[in-house]
Amino acid sequence: MKNFKVAVIAGDGIGPEVIREGRKVLSKVAPQLQSKLQFSEYDLGAAQYLKTKEAMPESVFKELAGSDAIYLGAVGDPKVPPGILEREILLKIRFELDLYINLRPCILYEGAFTPLKNKGPQDIHFVVVRENTESVYAGLGGVFRKGTSEEVAIQEDINTRKGVERCVRFAYDYCQKRNHKKVLTLVDKANVLTHAHQLWRRVFAEVGRDYPDVRTNATYVDAAGMDFVRKPEIFDTLVTNNIFGDILTDLGAIISGGLGLASSANLNPSRKEGGASALFEPVHGSAPDIAGKGLANPLAAILAAKMMLEFFGEKSAAGRIEKAVRATLLENIFQPESSDLKISTSAVGDRVCHFL
Ligand code: IPM
Ligand code: MN
């Protein structure tokens, strides 16, 4: 039996309460797995940062890097200036482990709420492949004459041939294997970012020659935002840069059941199986306003756990979790016309376990 080391970072805000439900579901399926999951918890986030002034001790980072996967709740807290926890925990992991793909399904399940009028589960089932290590997230730049009326602030948009190509190639592969409509949409702003995004266009066309069965189109990000709302049914797989992917996947989440249902996988698909670190997390943040009240929907964290099982090759357990989530959603767990829960965070986890 294979052993997988899973590093758990529950983090801040609602992180701990949603991760608790994800762990509950993982324990429930554990006896049926082909492998054994070994969890280690890491106390990272606002509390430990405020205590030690160090968000990510080097020794902890080494252990995370040595794990097979990281399961993360959320980081970010109003008591810490914005950017510290995000950059030193989440972005550090993404960048230093070179997790260059952020895979974000936007799938509306029956029973989940969409604010889009006259759209249903048959219309909203696409996946966004977000580049995860470049763009303005790289943090290159600086400020000059800070705090004066002459201040200059520069943050560069990084797009490398290698970074774009490996992301685009993954997206073609994914779209082909997904075998849905076999349409891959590139989202960019090539009409304005004529240097950076025309690189994406060229690479998209070039790599596409290896995938003659995948139909392609390219769209500008402003138009894509509009079409997420107007006609989401046209999408199958989308590929885009880091910052556009960040913004579009919050929009994608809200049309496909809300942030409480959106999960994601941060991957380095070039690594060999085993000994590979990957990070699985809900798309939502720490939501400090509702933390500790049992209001958070844990299904995003539960679906992130399901993506982790898929990564470990546990296809059948992953499939069973998805079925149990679907069954839970059919139980009328939301307030009318809303993604707010009618039952508590832990009750949702219990229902999923019940169906398992
Ligand atoms: C996300 C989050 C992060 C991001 C933040 C927390 C740094 O919004 O995973 O989408 O911007 O990538
Ligand atoms: Mn985001």
Short mmCIF file of C-alpha atoms and ligand atoms in Angstrom, two decimals:
data_model
loop_
_atom_site.label_atom_id
_atom_site.label_comp_id
_atom_site.label_asym_id
_atom_site.label_seq_id
_atom_site.Cartn_x
_atom_site.Cartn_y
_atom_site.Cartn_z
CA MET A 1 0.00 0.00 0.00
CA LYS A 2 1.29 3.42 -0.96
CA ASN A 3 1.77 6.08 1.70
CA PHE A 4 1.08 9.71 0.86
CA LYS A 5 2.24 12.50 3.13
CA VAL A 6 -0.31 15.29 3.25
CA ALA A 7 0.66 18.59 4.87
CA VAL A 8 -2.38 20.39 6.23
CA ILE A 9 -2.44 24.18 6.59
CA ALA A 10 -5.85 25.09 7.98
CA GLY A 11 -4.80 28.74 8.14
CA ASP A 12 -6.93 31.74 9.02
CA GLY A 13 -10.58 32.70 9.33
CA ILE A 14 -12.92 29.99 8.07
CA GLY A 15 -9.92 27.87 6.97
CA PRO A 16 -9.91 25.62 10.06
CA GLU A 17 -13.67 24.96 10.03
CA VAL A 18 -13.84 24.03 6.35
CA ILE A 19 -10.68 21.91 6.51
CA ARG A 20 -12.16 20.05 9.49
CA GLU A 21 -15.05 18.94 7.23
CA GLY A 22 -12.68 18.02 4.42
CA ARG A 23 -10.72 15.84 6.84
CA LYS A 24 -13.96 14.29 8.07
CA VAL A 25 -14.83 13.25 4.53
CA LEU A 26 -11.31 11.97 3.88
CA SER A 27 -11.48 9.84 7.04
CA LYS A 28 -14.79 8.44 5.88
CA VAL A 29 -13.34 7.22 2.58
CA ALA A 30 -9.98 6.17 4.06
CA PRO A 31 -10.90 2.48 4.51
CA GLN A 32 -11.69 2.20 0.79
CA LEU A 33 -8.49 3.80 -0.49
CA GLN A 34 -5.71 1.96 -2.27
CA SER A 35 -3.25 4.16 -0.39
CA LYS A 36 -2.77 5.50 3.10
CA LEU A 37 -2.85 9.23 3.77
CA GLN A 38 -0.59 10.48 6.52
CA PHE A 39 -1.52 13.95 7.71
CA SER A 40 0.76 16.49 9.40
CA GLU A 41 -0.70 19.77 10.56
CA TYR A 42 1.19 23.03 10.24
CA ASP A 43 0.23 26.00 12.30
CA LEU A 44 0.74 28.78 9.76
CA GLY A 45 -1.24 31.97 9.40
CA ALA A 46 -1.94 35.20 11.24
CA ALA A 47 -1.68 33.90 14.82
CA GLN A 48 1.71 32.33 14.37
CA TYR A 49 2.96 35.29 12.32
CA LEU A 50 1.92 37.80 14.98
CA LYS A 51 3.62 35.68 17.62
CA THR A 52 6.91 35.10 15.81
CA LYS A 53 7.01 37.72 13.00
CA GLU A 54 7.84 34.88 10.67
CA ALA A 55 5.08 33.64 8.38
CA MET A 56 6.95 30.63 7.03
CA PRO A 57 9.93 29.27 8.97
CA GLU A 58 12.45 27.68 6.59
CA SER A 59 12.28 24.33 8.40
CA VAL A 60 8.51 24.21 7.90
CA PHE A 61 8.87 25.07 4.25
CA LYS A 62 11.30 22.17 3.80
CA GLU A 63 8.75 19.78 5.29
CA LEU A 64 5.99 21.11 3.05
CA ALA A 65 8.23 20.71 0.03
CA GLY A 66 8.91 17.12 1.07
CA SER A 67 5.24 16.21 1.32
CA ASP A 68 3.24 14.60 -1.46
CA ALA A 69 0.51 17.22 -1.28
CA ILE A 70 -0.57 20.24 0.70
CA TYR A 71 -4.18 20.72 1.76
CA LEU A 72 -4.84 24.38 2.57
CA GLY A 73 -7.86 26.20 3.99
CA ALA A 74 -7.20 29.92 3.60
CA VAL A 75 -4.67 32.55 4.61
CA GLY A 76 -5.20 36.25 5.26
CA ASP A 77 -6.29 38.26 8.29
CA PRO A 78 -7.21 41.91 8.88
CA LYS A 79 -4.71 42.03 11.79
CA VAL A 80 -1.82 41.55 9.35
CA PRO A 81 -1.08 44.05 6.54
CA PRO A 82 -2.31 42.71 3.19
CA GLY A 83 0.21 40.70 1.24
CA ILE A 84 2.39 39.32 4.00
CA LEU A 85 0.61 36.04 4.67
CA GLU A 86 -0.48 35.71 1.05
CA ARG A 87 3.01 36.20 -0.31
CA GLU A 88 4.99 34.35 2.35
CA ILE A 89 2.72 31.35 2.62
CA LEU A 90 0.49 30.70 -0.38
CA LEU A 91 2.45 32.44 -3.13
CA LYS A 92 5.76 31.16 -1.76
CA ILE A 93 4.47 27.60 -2.03
CA ARG A 94 3.11 28.15 -5.55
CA PHE A 95 6.31 29.81 -6.75
CA GLU A 96 9.00 27.79 -5.03
CA LEU A 97 7.39 24.43 -5.72
CA ASP A 98 6.79 25.70 -9.25
CA LEU A 99 3.10 24.79 -9.18
CA TYR A 100 2.53 26.41 -12.53
CA ILE A 101 -1.03 25.26 -13.12
CA ASN A 102 -4.01 26.39 -11.12
CA LEU A 103 -6.91 24.26 -12.22
CA ARG A 104 -10.31 25.75 -11.35
CA PRO A 105 -13.50 23.99 -12.38
CA CYS A 106 -16.63 26.15 -12.64
CA ILE A 107 -19.34 23.54 -12.59
CA LEU A 108 -22.87 24.30 -11.49
CA TYR A 109 -24.39 21.28 -9.75
CA GLU A 110 -28.10 20.67 -9.52
CA GLY A 111 -29.39 22.27 -6.31
CA ALA A 112 -26.68 24.95 -6.16
CA PHE A 113 -27.63 28.57 -6.74
CA THR A 114 -26.63 30.64 -9.74
CA PRO A 115 -27.51 34.33 -9.92
CA LEU A 116 -27.78 34.01 -13.71
CA LYS A 117 -31.34 34.09 -14.94
CA ASN A 118 -32.38 31.20 -17.19
CA LYS A 119 -29.06 29.36 -16.83
CA GLY A 120 -28.74 25.95 -15.26
CA PRO A 121 -26.31 23.07 -14.77
CA GLN A 122 -26.44 22.24 -18.48
CA ASP A 123 -25.04 25.71 -19.25
CA ILE A 124 -22.28 26.12 -16.70
CA HIS A 125 -19.62 23.44 -16.75
CA PHE A 126 -16.27 24.76 -17.77
CA VAL A 127 -12.74 24.64 -16.38
CA VAL A 128 -10.25 27.49 -16.14
CA VAL A 129 -6.55 26.67 -16.48
CA ARG A 130 -4.84 29.58 -14.75
CA GLU A 131 -1.10 30.13 -15.14
CA ASN A 132 0.15 30.21 -11.56
CA THR A 133 3.76 31.42 -11.37
CA GLU A 134 4.12 34.51 -13.56
CA SER A 135 2.25 37.68 -14.57
CA VAL A 136 2.16 40.56 -12.08
CA TYR A 137 2.22 37.96 -9.31
CA ALA A 138 5.97 37.54 -9.82
CA GLY A 139 6.33 40.75 -7.83
CA LEU A 140 9.04 42.32 -9.97
CA GLY A 141 9.24 46.06 -9.70
CA GLY A 142 9.45 48.60 -6.98
CA VAL A 143 8.59 52.05 -5.79
CA PHE A 144 10.50 55.26 -6.20
CA ARG A 145 9.96 58.47 -4.17
CA LYS A 146 7.60 56.55 -1.95
CA GLY A 147 5.07 58.59 -0.05
CA THR A 148 5.61 61.74 -2.09
CA SER A 149 3.42 63.29 -4.75
CA GLU A 150 6.08 62.15 -7.24
CA GLU A 151 5.77 58.51 -6.31
CA VAL A 152 6.32 55.94 -9.04
CA ALA A 153 5.08 52.38 -8.53
CA ILE A 154 5.98 49.67 -10.99
CA GLN A 155 4.95 46.02 -10.97
CA GLU A 156 5.95 44.18 -14.08
CA ASP A 157 3.83 41.69 -16.00
CA ILE A 158 6.10 38.69 -16.54
CA ASN A 159 5.32 36.33 -19.44
CA THR A 160 8.04 33.88 -20.40
CA ARG A 161 8.11 31.62 -23.40
CA LYS A 162 8.64 28.62 -21.14
CA GLY A 163 5.95 29.65 -18.68
CA VAL A 164 3.36 30.35 -21.34
CA GLU A 165 4.14 27.24 -23.37
CA ARG A 166 3.94 24.74 -20.51
CA CYS A 167 0.66 26.25 -19.37
CA VAL A 168 -0.88 26.30 -22.84
CA ARG A 169 0.27 22.73 -23.51
CA PHE A 170 -1.29 21.54 -20.28
CA ALA A 171 -4.54 23.27 -21.24
CA TYR A 172 -4.66 21.55 -24.65
CA ASP A 173 -3.98 18.18 -23.03
CA TYR A 174 -6.58 18.78 -20.39
CA CYS A 175 -9.18 19.89 -22.92
CA GLN A 176 -8.49 16.86 -25.10
CA LYS A 177 -8.76 14.44 -22.18
CA ARG A 178 -11.78 16.20 -20.75
CA ASN A 179 -13.46 15.31 -24.03
CA HIS A 180 -16.38 17.64 -23.49
CA LYS A 181 -16.84 20.02 -26.43
CA LYS A 182 -13.12 19.95 -27.14
CA VAL A 183 -12.99 23.72 -27.36
CA LEU A 184 -10.09 25.58 -25.80
CA THR A 185 -10.46 29.33 -25.30
CA LEU A 186 -7.47 31.58 -24.75
CA VAL A 187 -8.32 34.64 -22.65
CA ASP A 188 -5.97 37.60 -22.97
CA LYS A 189 -5.77 41.28 -23.81
CA ALA A 190 -3.68 40.97 -26.96
CA ASN A 191 -5.19 44.14 -28.40
CA VAL A 192 -3.51 46.25 -25.71
CA LEU A 193 -0.75 44.13 -24.17
CA THR A 194 0.65 43.76 -27.64
CA HIS A 195 4.02 42.44 -26.48
CA ALA A 196 3.05 40.18 -23.63
CA HIS A 197 -0.17 38.71 -24.91
CA GLN A 198 0.82 38.33 -28.51
CA LEU A 199 3.36 35.89 -27.12
CA TRP A 200 0.37 33.95 -25.73
CA ARG A 201 -1.36 34.11 -29.14
CA ARG A 202 1.70 32.78 -30.98
CA VAL A 203 2.33 29.99 -28.53
CA PHE A 204 -1.37 29.10 -28.53
CA ALA A 205 -1.34 28.70 -32.32
CA GLU A 206 1.94 26.79 -32.36
CA VAL A 207 1.10 24.29 -29.63
CA GLY A 208 -2.35 23.88 -31.15
CA ARG A 209 -0.82 22.16 -34.18
CA ASP A 210 -0.17 19.15 -31.94
CA TYR A 211 -3.88 18.96 -31.07
CA PRO A 212 -5.77 18.94 -34.36
CA ASP A 213 -8.89 17.59 -32.66
CA VAL A 214 -9.16 20.54 -30.26
CA ARG A 215 -11.01 23.55 -31.66
CA THR A 216 -9.72 26.89 -30.49
CA ASN A 217 -10.69 30.47 -30.09
CA ALA A 218 -9.15 33.52 -28.45
CA THR A 219 -11.06 36.22 -26.66
CA TYR A 220 -10.26 39.41 -24.80
CA VAL A 221 -10.69 39.31 -21.07
CA ASP A 222 -13.35 42.03 -20.96
CA ALA A 223 -15.47 40.14 -23.47
CA ALA A 224 -14.83 36.87 -21.61
CA GLY A 225 -16.15 38.45 -18.40
CA MET A 226 -19.27 39.46 -20.25
CA ASP A 227 -19.74 36.01 -21.75
CA PHE A 228 -19.36 34.29 -18.35
CA VAL A 229 -22.61 36.08 -17.53
CA ARG A 230 -24.29 36.22 -20.91
CA LYS A 231 -23.56 32.81 -22.43
CA PRO A 232 -21.43 30.61 -20.16
CA GLU A 233 -22.54 27.58 -22.18
CA ILE A 234 -20.03 28.42 -24.94
CA PHE A 235 -17.09 27.51 -22.70
CA ASP A 236 -15.39 24.17 -22.20
CA THR A 237 -11.75 24.75 -21.18
CA LEU A 238 -10.17 28.19 -20.85
CA VAL A 239 -6.53 29.09 -20.48
CA THR A 240 -5.28 32.42 -19.21
CA ASN A 241 -2.58 34.25 -17.31
CA ASN A 242 -2.32 34.50 -13.55
CA ILE A 243 -4.09 37.77 -12.84
CA PHE A 244 -6.90 37.34 -15.37
CA GLY A 245 -7.37 33.81 -14.05
CA ASP A 246 -7.62 35.12 -10.51
CA ILE A 247 -10.35 37.58 -11.40
CA LEU A 248 -12.28 35.36 -13.80
CA THR A 249 -12.40 32.43 -11.40
CA ASP A 250 -14.13 34.46 -8.70
CA LEU A 251 -16.71 35.37 -11.32
CA GLY A 252 -16.76 31.73 -12.44
CA ALA A 253 -17.30 30.65 -8.85
CA ILE A 254 -20.19 32.97 -8.24
CA ILE A 255 -22.09 31.80 -11.31
CA SER A 256 -21.47 28.14 -10.46
CA GLY A 257 -22.86 27.94 -6.94
CA GLY A 258 -20.80 30.51 -5.08
CA LEU A 259 -17.38 30.66 -3.51
CA GLY A 260 -18.51 28.01 -1.05
CA LEU A 261 -18.39 25.44 -3.84
CA ALA A 262 -15.32 26.40 -5.87
CA SER A 263 -12.23 24.24 -5.45
CA SER A 264 -8.81 24.32 -7.04
CA ALA A 265 -5.66 22.32 -7.64
CA ASN A 266 -2.21 23.92 -7.86
CA LEU A 267 -0.07 21.51 -9.82
CA ASN A 268 3.29 20.94 -11.39
CA PRO A 269 2.30 18.44 -14.09
CA SER A 270 5.89 17.97 -15.30
CA ARG A 271 6.92 16.25 -12.08
CA LYS A 272 6.98 12.52 -11.86
CA GLU A 273 4.35 10.84 -9.75
CA GLY A 274 5.32 10.35 -6.12
CA GLY A 275 7.41 12.79 -4.12
CA ALA A 276 5.57 15.54 -5.95
CA SER A 277 4.11 18.38 -4.03
CA ALA A 278 0.84 19.88 -5.16
CA LEU A 279 -1.54 22.15 -3.31
CA PHE A 280 -5.29 21.75 -3.04
CA GLU A 281 -7.47 24.54 -1.70
CA PRO A 282 -10.85 26.17 -1.94
CA VAL A 283 -10.90 29.26 -4.18
CA HIS A 284 -12.39 31.33 -1.37
CA GLY A 285 -10.37 33.30 1.16
CA SER A 286 -10.42 33.38 4.95
CA ALA A 287 -13.72 35.35 5.17
CA PRO A 288 -12.97 36.74 8.66
CA ASP A 289 -16.46 38.26 8.89
CA ILE A 290 -18.13 34.85 9.12
CA ALA A 291 -15.31 32.88 10.77
CA GLY A 292 -16.16 30.60 13.67
CA LYS A 293 -19.91 30.92 13.22
CA GLY A 294 -20.61 27.70 11.36
CA LEU A 295 -21.83 29.69 8.35
CA ALA A 296 -19.09 28.74 5.89
CA ASN A 297 -19.87 26.22 3.20
CA PRO A 298 -17.25 23.44 3.44
CA LEU A 299 -18.10 21.93 0.05
CA ALA A 300 -15.30 23.85 -1.70
CA ALA A 301 -12.79 22.39 0.76
CA ILE A 302 -14.39 18.94 0.39
CA LEU A 303 -14.18 19.18 -3.41
CA ALA A 304 -10.53 20.27 -3.07
CA ALA A 305 -9.94 17.07 -1.08
CA LYS A 306 -11.61 15.19 -3.92
CA MET A 307 -9.17 16.78 -6.40
CA MET A 308 -6.32 15.68 -4.14
CA LEU A 309 -7.56 12.08 -4.25
CA GLU A 310 -7.68 12.25 -8.05
CA PHE A 311 -4.08 13.45 -7.99
CA PHE A 312 -3.17 10.41 -5.86
CA GLY A 313 -4.81 8.16 -8.44
CA GLU A 314 -7.78 7.42 -6.18
CA LYS A 315 -10.31 7.91 -8.97
CA SER A 316 -13.08 5.83 -7.50
CA ALA A 317 -13.01 7.45 -4.03
CA ALA A 318 -12.90 10.86 -5.72
CA GLY A 319 -15.93 9.92 -7.79
CA ARG A 320 -17.78 8.80 -4.69
CA ILE A 321 -17.09 12.11 -2.95
CA GLU A 322 -18.42 13.99 -5.94
CA LYS A 323 -21.57 11.88 -5.92
CA ALA A 324 -22.05 12.49 -2.20
CA VAL A 325 -21.61 16.24 -2.73
CA ARG A 326 -24.20 16.16 -5.52
CA ALA A 327 -26.61 14.25 -3.28
CA THR A 328 -26.07 16.77 -0.47
CA LEU A 329 -26.84 19.65 -2.80
CA LEU A 330 -30.15 18.04 -3.72
CA GLU A 331 -31.24 18.33 -0.08
CA ASN A 332 -32.18 21.98 -0.27
CA ILE A 333 -29.34 23.17 1.97
CA PHE A 334 -29.39 26.82 0.84
CA GLN A 335 -31.54 29.79 1.74
CA PRO A 336 -33.98 30.67 -1.07
CA GLU A 337 -32.28 32.29 -4.09
CA SER A 338 -28.91 32.36 -2.33
CA SER A 339 -25.64 30.51 -1.73
CA ASP A 340 -25.99 31.04 2.03
CA LEU A 341 -26.41 27.82 3.95
CA LYS A 342 -29.53 26.80 5.83
CA ILE A 343 -27.57 24.23 7.85
CA SER A 344 -24.23 24.56 9.63
CA THR A 345 -20.75 23.95 8.26
CA SER A 346 -20.39 20.71 10.20
CA ALA A 347 -23.89 19.56 9.25
CA VAL A 348 -22.92 19.84 5.58
CA GLY A 349 -19.85 17.67 6.22
CA ASP A 350 -22.09 15.18 8.05
CA ARG A 351 -24.50 14.98 5.10
CA VAL A 352 -21.65 14.27 2.70
CA CYS A 353 -20.40 11.53 5.04
CA HIS A 354 -23.93 10.16 5.30
CA PHE A 355 -24.11 9.73 1.53
CA LEU A 356 -20.67 8.13 1.50
C1 IPM B 1 -6.62 32.93 -5.08
C2 IPM B 1 -6.38 34.01 -4.07
C3 IPM B 1 -4.89 34.34 -4.02
C4 IPM B 1 -4.49 34.81 -5.41
C5 IPM B 1 -4.51 35.35 -2.94
C6 IPM B 1 -4.94 34.90 -1.58
C7 IPM B 1 -3.03 35.65 -2.95
O1 IPM B 1 -7.16 35.14 -4.37
O2 IPM B 1 -6.09 31.82 -4.89
O3 IPM B 1 -7.31 33.16 -6.07
O4 IPM B 1 -4.62 36.00 -5.72
O5 IPM B 1 -4.03 33.98 -6.19
MN MN B 2 -8.46 34.88 -6.09
#
